[in-house]
mmCIF file of C-alpha atoms and ligand atoms in Angstrom:
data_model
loop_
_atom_site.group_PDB
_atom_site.id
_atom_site.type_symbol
_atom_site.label_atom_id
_atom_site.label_comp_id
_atom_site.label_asym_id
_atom_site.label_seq_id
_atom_site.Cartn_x
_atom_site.Cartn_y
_atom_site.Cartn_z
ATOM 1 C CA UNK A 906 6.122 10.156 93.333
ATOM 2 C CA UNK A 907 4.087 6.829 92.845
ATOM 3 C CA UNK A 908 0.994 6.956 94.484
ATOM 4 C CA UNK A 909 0.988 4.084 96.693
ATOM 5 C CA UNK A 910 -1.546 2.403 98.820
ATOM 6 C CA UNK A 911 -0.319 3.917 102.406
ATOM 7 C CA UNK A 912 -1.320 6.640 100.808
ATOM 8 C CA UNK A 913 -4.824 5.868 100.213
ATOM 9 C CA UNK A 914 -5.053 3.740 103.316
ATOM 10 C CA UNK A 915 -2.372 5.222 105.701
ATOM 11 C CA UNK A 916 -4.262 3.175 109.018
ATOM 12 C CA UNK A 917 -4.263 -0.118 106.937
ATOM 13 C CA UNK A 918 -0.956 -1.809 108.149
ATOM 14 C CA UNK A 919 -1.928 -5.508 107.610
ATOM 15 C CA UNK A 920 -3.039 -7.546 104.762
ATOM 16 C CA UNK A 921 -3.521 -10.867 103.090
ATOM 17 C CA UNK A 922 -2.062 -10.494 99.599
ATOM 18 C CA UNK A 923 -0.279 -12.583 96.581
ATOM 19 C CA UNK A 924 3.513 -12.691 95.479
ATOM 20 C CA UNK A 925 3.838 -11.751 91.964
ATOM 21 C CA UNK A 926 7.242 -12.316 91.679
ATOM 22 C CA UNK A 927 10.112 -13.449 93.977
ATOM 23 C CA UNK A 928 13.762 -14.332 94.054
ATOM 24 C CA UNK A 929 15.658 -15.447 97.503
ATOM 25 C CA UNK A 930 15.363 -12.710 99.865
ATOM 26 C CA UNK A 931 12.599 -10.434 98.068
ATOM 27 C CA UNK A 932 9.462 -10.443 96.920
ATOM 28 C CA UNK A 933 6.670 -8.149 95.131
ATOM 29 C CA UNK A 934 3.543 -7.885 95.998
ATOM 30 C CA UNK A 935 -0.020 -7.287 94.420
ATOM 31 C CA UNK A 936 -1.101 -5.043 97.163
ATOM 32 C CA UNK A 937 1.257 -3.368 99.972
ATOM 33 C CA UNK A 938 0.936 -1.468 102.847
ATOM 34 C CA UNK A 939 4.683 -1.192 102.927
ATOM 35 C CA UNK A 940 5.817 2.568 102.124
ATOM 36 C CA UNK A 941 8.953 1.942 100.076
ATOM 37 C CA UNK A 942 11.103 4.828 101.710
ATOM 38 C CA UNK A 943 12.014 7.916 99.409
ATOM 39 C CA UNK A 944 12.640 11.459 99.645
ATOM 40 C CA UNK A 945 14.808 10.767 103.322
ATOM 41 C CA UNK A 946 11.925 8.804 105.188
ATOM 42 C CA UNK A 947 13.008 4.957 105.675
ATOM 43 C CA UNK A 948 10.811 2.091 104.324
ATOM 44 C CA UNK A 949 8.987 0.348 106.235
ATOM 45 C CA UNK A 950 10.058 -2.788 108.031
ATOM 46 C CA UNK A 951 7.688 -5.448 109.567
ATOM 47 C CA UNK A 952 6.910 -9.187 108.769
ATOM 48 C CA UNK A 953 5.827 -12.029 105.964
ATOM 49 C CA UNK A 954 4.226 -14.988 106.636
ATOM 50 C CA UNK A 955 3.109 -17.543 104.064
ATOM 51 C CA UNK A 956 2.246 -21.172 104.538
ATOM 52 C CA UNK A 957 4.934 -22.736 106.523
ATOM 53 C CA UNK A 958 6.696 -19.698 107.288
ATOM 54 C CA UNK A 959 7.585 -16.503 108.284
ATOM 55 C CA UNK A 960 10.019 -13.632 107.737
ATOM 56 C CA UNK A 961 10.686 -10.194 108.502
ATOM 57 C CA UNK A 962 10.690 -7.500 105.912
ATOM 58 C CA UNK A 963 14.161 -5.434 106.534
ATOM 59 C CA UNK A 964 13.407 -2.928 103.356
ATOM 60 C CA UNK A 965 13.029 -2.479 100.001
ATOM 61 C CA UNK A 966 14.301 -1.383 96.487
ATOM 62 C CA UNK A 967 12.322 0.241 93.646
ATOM 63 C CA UNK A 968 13.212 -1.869 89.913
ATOM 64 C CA UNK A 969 11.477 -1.204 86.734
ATOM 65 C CA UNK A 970 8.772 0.717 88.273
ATOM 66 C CA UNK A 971 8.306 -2.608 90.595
ATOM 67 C CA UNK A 972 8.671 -2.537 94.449
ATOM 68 C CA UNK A 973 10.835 -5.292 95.802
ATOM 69 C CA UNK A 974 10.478 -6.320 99.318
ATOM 70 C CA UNK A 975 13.789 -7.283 101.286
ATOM 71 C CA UNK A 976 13.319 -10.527 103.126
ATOM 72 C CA UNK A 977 15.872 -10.780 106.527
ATOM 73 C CA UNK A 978 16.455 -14.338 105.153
ATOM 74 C CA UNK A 979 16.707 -16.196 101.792
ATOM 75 C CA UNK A 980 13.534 -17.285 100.956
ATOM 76 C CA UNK A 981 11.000 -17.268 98.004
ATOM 77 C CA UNK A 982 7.640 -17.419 99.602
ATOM 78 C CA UNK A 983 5.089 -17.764 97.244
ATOM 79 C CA UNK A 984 1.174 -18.036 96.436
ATOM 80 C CA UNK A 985 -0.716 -15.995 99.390
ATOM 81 C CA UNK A 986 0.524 -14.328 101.892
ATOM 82 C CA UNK A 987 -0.100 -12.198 105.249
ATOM 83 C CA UNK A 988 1.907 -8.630 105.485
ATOM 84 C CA UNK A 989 2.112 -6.319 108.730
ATOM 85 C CA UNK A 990 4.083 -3.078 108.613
ATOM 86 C CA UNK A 991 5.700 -2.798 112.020
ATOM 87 C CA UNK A 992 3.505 0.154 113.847
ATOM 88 C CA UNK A 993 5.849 1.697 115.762
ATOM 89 C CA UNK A 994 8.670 2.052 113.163
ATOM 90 C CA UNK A 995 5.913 3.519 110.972
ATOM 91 C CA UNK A 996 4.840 5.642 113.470
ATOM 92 C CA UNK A 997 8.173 7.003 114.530
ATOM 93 C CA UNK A 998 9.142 7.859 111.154
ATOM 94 C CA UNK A 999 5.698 9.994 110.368
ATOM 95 C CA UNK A 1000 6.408 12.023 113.424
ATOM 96 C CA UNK A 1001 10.015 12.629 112.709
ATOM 97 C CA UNK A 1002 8.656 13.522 108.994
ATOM 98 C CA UNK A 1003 5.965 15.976 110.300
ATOM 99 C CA UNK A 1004 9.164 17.502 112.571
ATOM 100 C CA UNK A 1005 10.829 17.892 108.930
ATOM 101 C CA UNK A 1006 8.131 19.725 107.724
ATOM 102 C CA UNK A 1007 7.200 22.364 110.395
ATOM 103 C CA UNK A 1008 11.310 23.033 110.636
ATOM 104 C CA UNK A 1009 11.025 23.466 106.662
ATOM 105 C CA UNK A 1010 8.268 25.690 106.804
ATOM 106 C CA UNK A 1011 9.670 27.708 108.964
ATOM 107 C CA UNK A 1012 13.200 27.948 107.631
ATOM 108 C CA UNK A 1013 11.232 28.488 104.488
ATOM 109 C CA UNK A 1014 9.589 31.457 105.589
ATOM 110 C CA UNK A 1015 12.252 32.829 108.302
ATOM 111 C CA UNK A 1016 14.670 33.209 105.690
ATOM 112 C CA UNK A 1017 13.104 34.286 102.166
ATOM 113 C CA UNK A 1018 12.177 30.867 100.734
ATOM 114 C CA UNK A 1019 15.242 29.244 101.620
ATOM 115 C CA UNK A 1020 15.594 25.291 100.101
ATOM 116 C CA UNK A 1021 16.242 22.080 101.770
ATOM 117 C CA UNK A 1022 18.960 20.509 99.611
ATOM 118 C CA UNK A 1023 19.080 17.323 101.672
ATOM 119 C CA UNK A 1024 17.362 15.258 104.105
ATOM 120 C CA UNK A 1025 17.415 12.171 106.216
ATOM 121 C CA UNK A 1026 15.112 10.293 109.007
ATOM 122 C CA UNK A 1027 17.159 7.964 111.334
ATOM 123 C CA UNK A 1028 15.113 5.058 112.707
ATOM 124 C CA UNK A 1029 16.711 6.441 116.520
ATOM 125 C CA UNK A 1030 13.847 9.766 117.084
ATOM 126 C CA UNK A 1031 16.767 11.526 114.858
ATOM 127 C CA UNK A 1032 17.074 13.259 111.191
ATOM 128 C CA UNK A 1033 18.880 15.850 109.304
ATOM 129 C CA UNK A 1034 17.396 18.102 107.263
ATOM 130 C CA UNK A 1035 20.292 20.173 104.781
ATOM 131 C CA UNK A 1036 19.640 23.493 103.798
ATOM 132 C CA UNK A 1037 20.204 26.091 100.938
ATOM 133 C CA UNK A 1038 21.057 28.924 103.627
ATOM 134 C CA UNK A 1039 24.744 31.075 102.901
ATOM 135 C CA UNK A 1040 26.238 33.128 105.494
ATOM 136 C CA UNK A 1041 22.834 32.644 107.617
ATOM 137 C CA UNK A 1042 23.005 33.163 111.474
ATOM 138 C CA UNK A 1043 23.500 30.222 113.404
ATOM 139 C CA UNK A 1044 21.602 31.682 116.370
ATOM 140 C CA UNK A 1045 18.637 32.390 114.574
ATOM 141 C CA UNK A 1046 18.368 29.087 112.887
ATOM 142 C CA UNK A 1047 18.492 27.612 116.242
ATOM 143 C CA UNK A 1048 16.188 30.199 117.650
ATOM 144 C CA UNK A 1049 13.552 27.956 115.386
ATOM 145 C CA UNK A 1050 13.504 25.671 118.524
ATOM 146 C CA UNK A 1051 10.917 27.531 120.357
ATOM 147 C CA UNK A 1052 8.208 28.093 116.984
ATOM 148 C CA UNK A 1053 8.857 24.377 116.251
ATOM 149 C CA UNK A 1054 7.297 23.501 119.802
ATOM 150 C CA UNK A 1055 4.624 26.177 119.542
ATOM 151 C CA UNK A 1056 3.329 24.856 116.264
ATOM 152 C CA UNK A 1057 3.336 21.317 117.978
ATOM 153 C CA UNK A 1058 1.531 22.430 120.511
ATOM 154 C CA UNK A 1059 -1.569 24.116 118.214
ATOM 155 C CA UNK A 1060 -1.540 20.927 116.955
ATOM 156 C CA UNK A 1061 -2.441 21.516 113.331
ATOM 157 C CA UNK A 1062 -4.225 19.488 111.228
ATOM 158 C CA UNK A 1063 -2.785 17.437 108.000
ATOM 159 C CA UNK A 1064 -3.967 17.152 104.701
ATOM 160 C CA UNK A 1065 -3.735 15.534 101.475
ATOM 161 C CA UNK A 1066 -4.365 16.340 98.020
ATOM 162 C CA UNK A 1067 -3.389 15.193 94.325
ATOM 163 C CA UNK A 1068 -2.379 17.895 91.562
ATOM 164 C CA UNK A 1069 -0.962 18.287 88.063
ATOM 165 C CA UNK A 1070 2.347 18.552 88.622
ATOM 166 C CA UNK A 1071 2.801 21.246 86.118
ATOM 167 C CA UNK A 1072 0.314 23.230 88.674
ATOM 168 C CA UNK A 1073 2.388 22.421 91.441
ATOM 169 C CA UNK A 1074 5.456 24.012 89.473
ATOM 170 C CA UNK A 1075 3.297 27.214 88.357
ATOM 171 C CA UNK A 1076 2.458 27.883 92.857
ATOM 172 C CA UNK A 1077 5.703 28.708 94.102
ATOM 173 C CA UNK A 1078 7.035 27.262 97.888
ATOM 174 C CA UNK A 1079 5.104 23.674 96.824
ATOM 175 C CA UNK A 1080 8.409 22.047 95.526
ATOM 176 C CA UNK A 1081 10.890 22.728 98.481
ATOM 177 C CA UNK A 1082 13.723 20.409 97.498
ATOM 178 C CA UNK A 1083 16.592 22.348 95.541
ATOM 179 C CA UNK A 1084 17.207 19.339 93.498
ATOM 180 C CA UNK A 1085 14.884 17.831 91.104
ATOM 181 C CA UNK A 1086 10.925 17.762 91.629
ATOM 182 C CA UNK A 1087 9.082 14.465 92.346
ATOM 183 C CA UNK A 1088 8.517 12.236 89.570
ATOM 184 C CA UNK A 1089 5.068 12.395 89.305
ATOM 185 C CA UNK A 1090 2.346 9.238 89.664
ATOM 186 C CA UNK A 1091 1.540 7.495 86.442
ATOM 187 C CA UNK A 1092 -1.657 10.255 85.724
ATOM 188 C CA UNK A 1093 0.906 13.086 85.961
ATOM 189 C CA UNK A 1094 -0.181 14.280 89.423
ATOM 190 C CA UNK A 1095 2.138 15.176 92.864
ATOM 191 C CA UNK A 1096 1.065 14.433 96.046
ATOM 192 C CA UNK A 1097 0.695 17.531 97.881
ATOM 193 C CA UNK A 1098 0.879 17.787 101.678
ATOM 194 C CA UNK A 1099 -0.607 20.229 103.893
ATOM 195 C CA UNK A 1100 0.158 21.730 107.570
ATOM 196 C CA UNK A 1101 -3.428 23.830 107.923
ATOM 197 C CA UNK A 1102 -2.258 27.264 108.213
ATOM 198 C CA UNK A 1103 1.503 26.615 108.124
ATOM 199 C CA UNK A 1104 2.385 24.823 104.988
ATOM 200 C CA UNK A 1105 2.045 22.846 101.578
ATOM 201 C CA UNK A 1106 4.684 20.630 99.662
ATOM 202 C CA UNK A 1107 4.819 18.235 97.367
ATOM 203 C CA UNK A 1108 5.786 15.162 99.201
ATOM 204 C CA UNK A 1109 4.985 11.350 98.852
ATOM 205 C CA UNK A 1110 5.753 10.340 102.796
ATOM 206 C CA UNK A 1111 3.862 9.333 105.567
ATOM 207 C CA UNK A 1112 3.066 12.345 108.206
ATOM 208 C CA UNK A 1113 1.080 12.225 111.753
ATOM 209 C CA UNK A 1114 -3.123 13.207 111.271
ATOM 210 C CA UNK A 1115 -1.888 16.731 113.317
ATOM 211 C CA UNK A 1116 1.130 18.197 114.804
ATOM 212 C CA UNK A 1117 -0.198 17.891 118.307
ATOM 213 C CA UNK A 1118 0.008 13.792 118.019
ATOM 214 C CA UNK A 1119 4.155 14.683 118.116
ATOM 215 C CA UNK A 1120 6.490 14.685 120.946
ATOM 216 C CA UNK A 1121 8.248 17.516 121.620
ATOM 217 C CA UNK A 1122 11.290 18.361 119.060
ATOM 218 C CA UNK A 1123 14.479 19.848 119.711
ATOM 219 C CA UNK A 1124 17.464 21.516 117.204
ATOM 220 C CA UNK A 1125 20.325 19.099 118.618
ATOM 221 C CA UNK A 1126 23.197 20.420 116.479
ATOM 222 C CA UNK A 1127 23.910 22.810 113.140
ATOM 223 C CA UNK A 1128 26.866 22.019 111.246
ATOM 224 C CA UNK A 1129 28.139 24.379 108.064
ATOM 225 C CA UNK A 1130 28.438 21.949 105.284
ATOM 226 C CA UNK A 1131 30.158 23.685 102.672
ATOM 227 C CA UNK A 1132 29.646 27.734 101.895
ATOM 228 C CA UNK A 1133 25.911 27.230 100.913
ATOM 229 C CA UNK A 1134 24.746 24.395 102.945
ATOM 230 C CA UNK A 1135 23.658 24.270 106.709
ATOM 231 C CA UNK A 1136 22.778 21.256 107.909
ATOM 232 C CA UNK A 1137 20.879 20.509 110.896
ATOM 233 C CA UNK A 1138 19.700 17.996 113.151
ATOM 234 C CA UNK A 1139 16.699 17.160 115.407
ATOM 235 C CA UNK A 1140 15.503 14.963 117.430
ATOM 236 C CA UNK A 1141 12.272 13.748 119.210
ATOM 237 C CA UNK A 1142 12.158 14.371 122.839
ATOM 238 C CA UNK A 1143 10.752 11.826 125.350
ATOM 239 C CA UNK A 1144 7.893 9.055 124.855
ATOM 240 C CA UNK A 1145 5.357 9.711 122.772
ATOM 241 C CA UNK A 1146 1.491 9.787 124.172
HETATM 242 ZN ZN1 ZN B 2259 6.560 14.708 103.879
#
């Protein structure tokens, strides 16, 4: 989990910055506001502009501890440029992301620390989360419906913090994934995120300020993915405020 600037400046989505290196179609950057995508959440998409032109910013790839910047077309800007994440993209997938988390947190306490094993935002108000659940009750996973809204609705404040991530290991329920733990930033540390009164994980995505700034969230499907895994989707209900 590199600690990157959204995360130190998650309102800044537009900057002036320099191209450190480029090849046609991508570029890095000394400073970004771009979050690269990771752990299921999408990176961000928006647009470059340099002198003489512009481009949009479909994606981008992590290489040699470097973030590369997809270009939509084949060009090699260069010297100083402007950035702009595209807002509503951004916002979409924090809200979706916060969704992830309150589901999590509840699965996680529902059913005795059960882990996700999987998880993916869509960029269409959808995602998946998988979880570590065998011979669970379909009816009572999709009973979560009703808490998910309710914790919406107290609209919970979320935090940040940094720690070692050998303390992070030591507190159990703050790594959630069943696969491997975040890598952590280059000082050792894990970005930990909190749901006041609901929740803390490790994660190193973006998330809404409180759970009150979501739409409405509904369980749209649960499919059994092999003995172990359930797998289920959601979805963001309506326009958001
Ligand atoms: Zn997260």
């Amino acid at each position: 989990m590199s600690r990157y600037f959204c995360h130190d400046h998650p309102d800044v989505l537009a900057l002036e910055t320099r191209v450190l290196d480029a090849r046609p179609g991508a570029v890095v950057l000394e400073q970004s506001p771009f979050h690269p995508g990771g752990g299921g959440q999408l990176a961000d998409r928006g647009r470059l502009a340099w002198h003489g032109g512009e481009t949009r910013v479909v994606g981008s790839e992590t290489a040699d501890g470097r973030v590369w910047h997809r270009l939509a077309d084949a060009v090699e800007p260069s010297g100083v440029v402007r950035v702009g994440v595209d807002a509503d993209f951004r916002a979409a997938q924090s809200e979706l992301h916060t969704g992830a988390h309150v589901l999590n947190a509840l699965v996680y306490r529902t059913f005795d620390g059960a882990l996700i094993t999987g998880a993916q935002l869509n960029d269409d108000l959808t995602a998946r989360i998988d979880f570590d659940l065998p011979g669970v009750d379909t009816d009572r996973l999709r009973g979560l419906d009703a808490e998910l809204n309710d914790v919406i609705r107290q609209d919970l404040p979320v935090r940040y913090a940094w720690m070692p991530l050998e303390a992070a290991r030591a507190e159990p329920g703050l790594l959630r994934s069943r696969s491997v733990a975040p890598p952590p930033a280059a000082d050792g540390s894990v970005r930990i995120v909190e749901i006041v009164g609901l929740d803390r994980q490790a994660c190193g995505g973006t998330h809404l300020a409180s759970t009150g700034q979501s739409r409405p969230l509904r369980i749209l499907k649960i499919d059994n993915k092999g003995r172990h895994n359930r797998r289920v989707r959601i979805g963001l209900v309506g326009t958001r405020q």
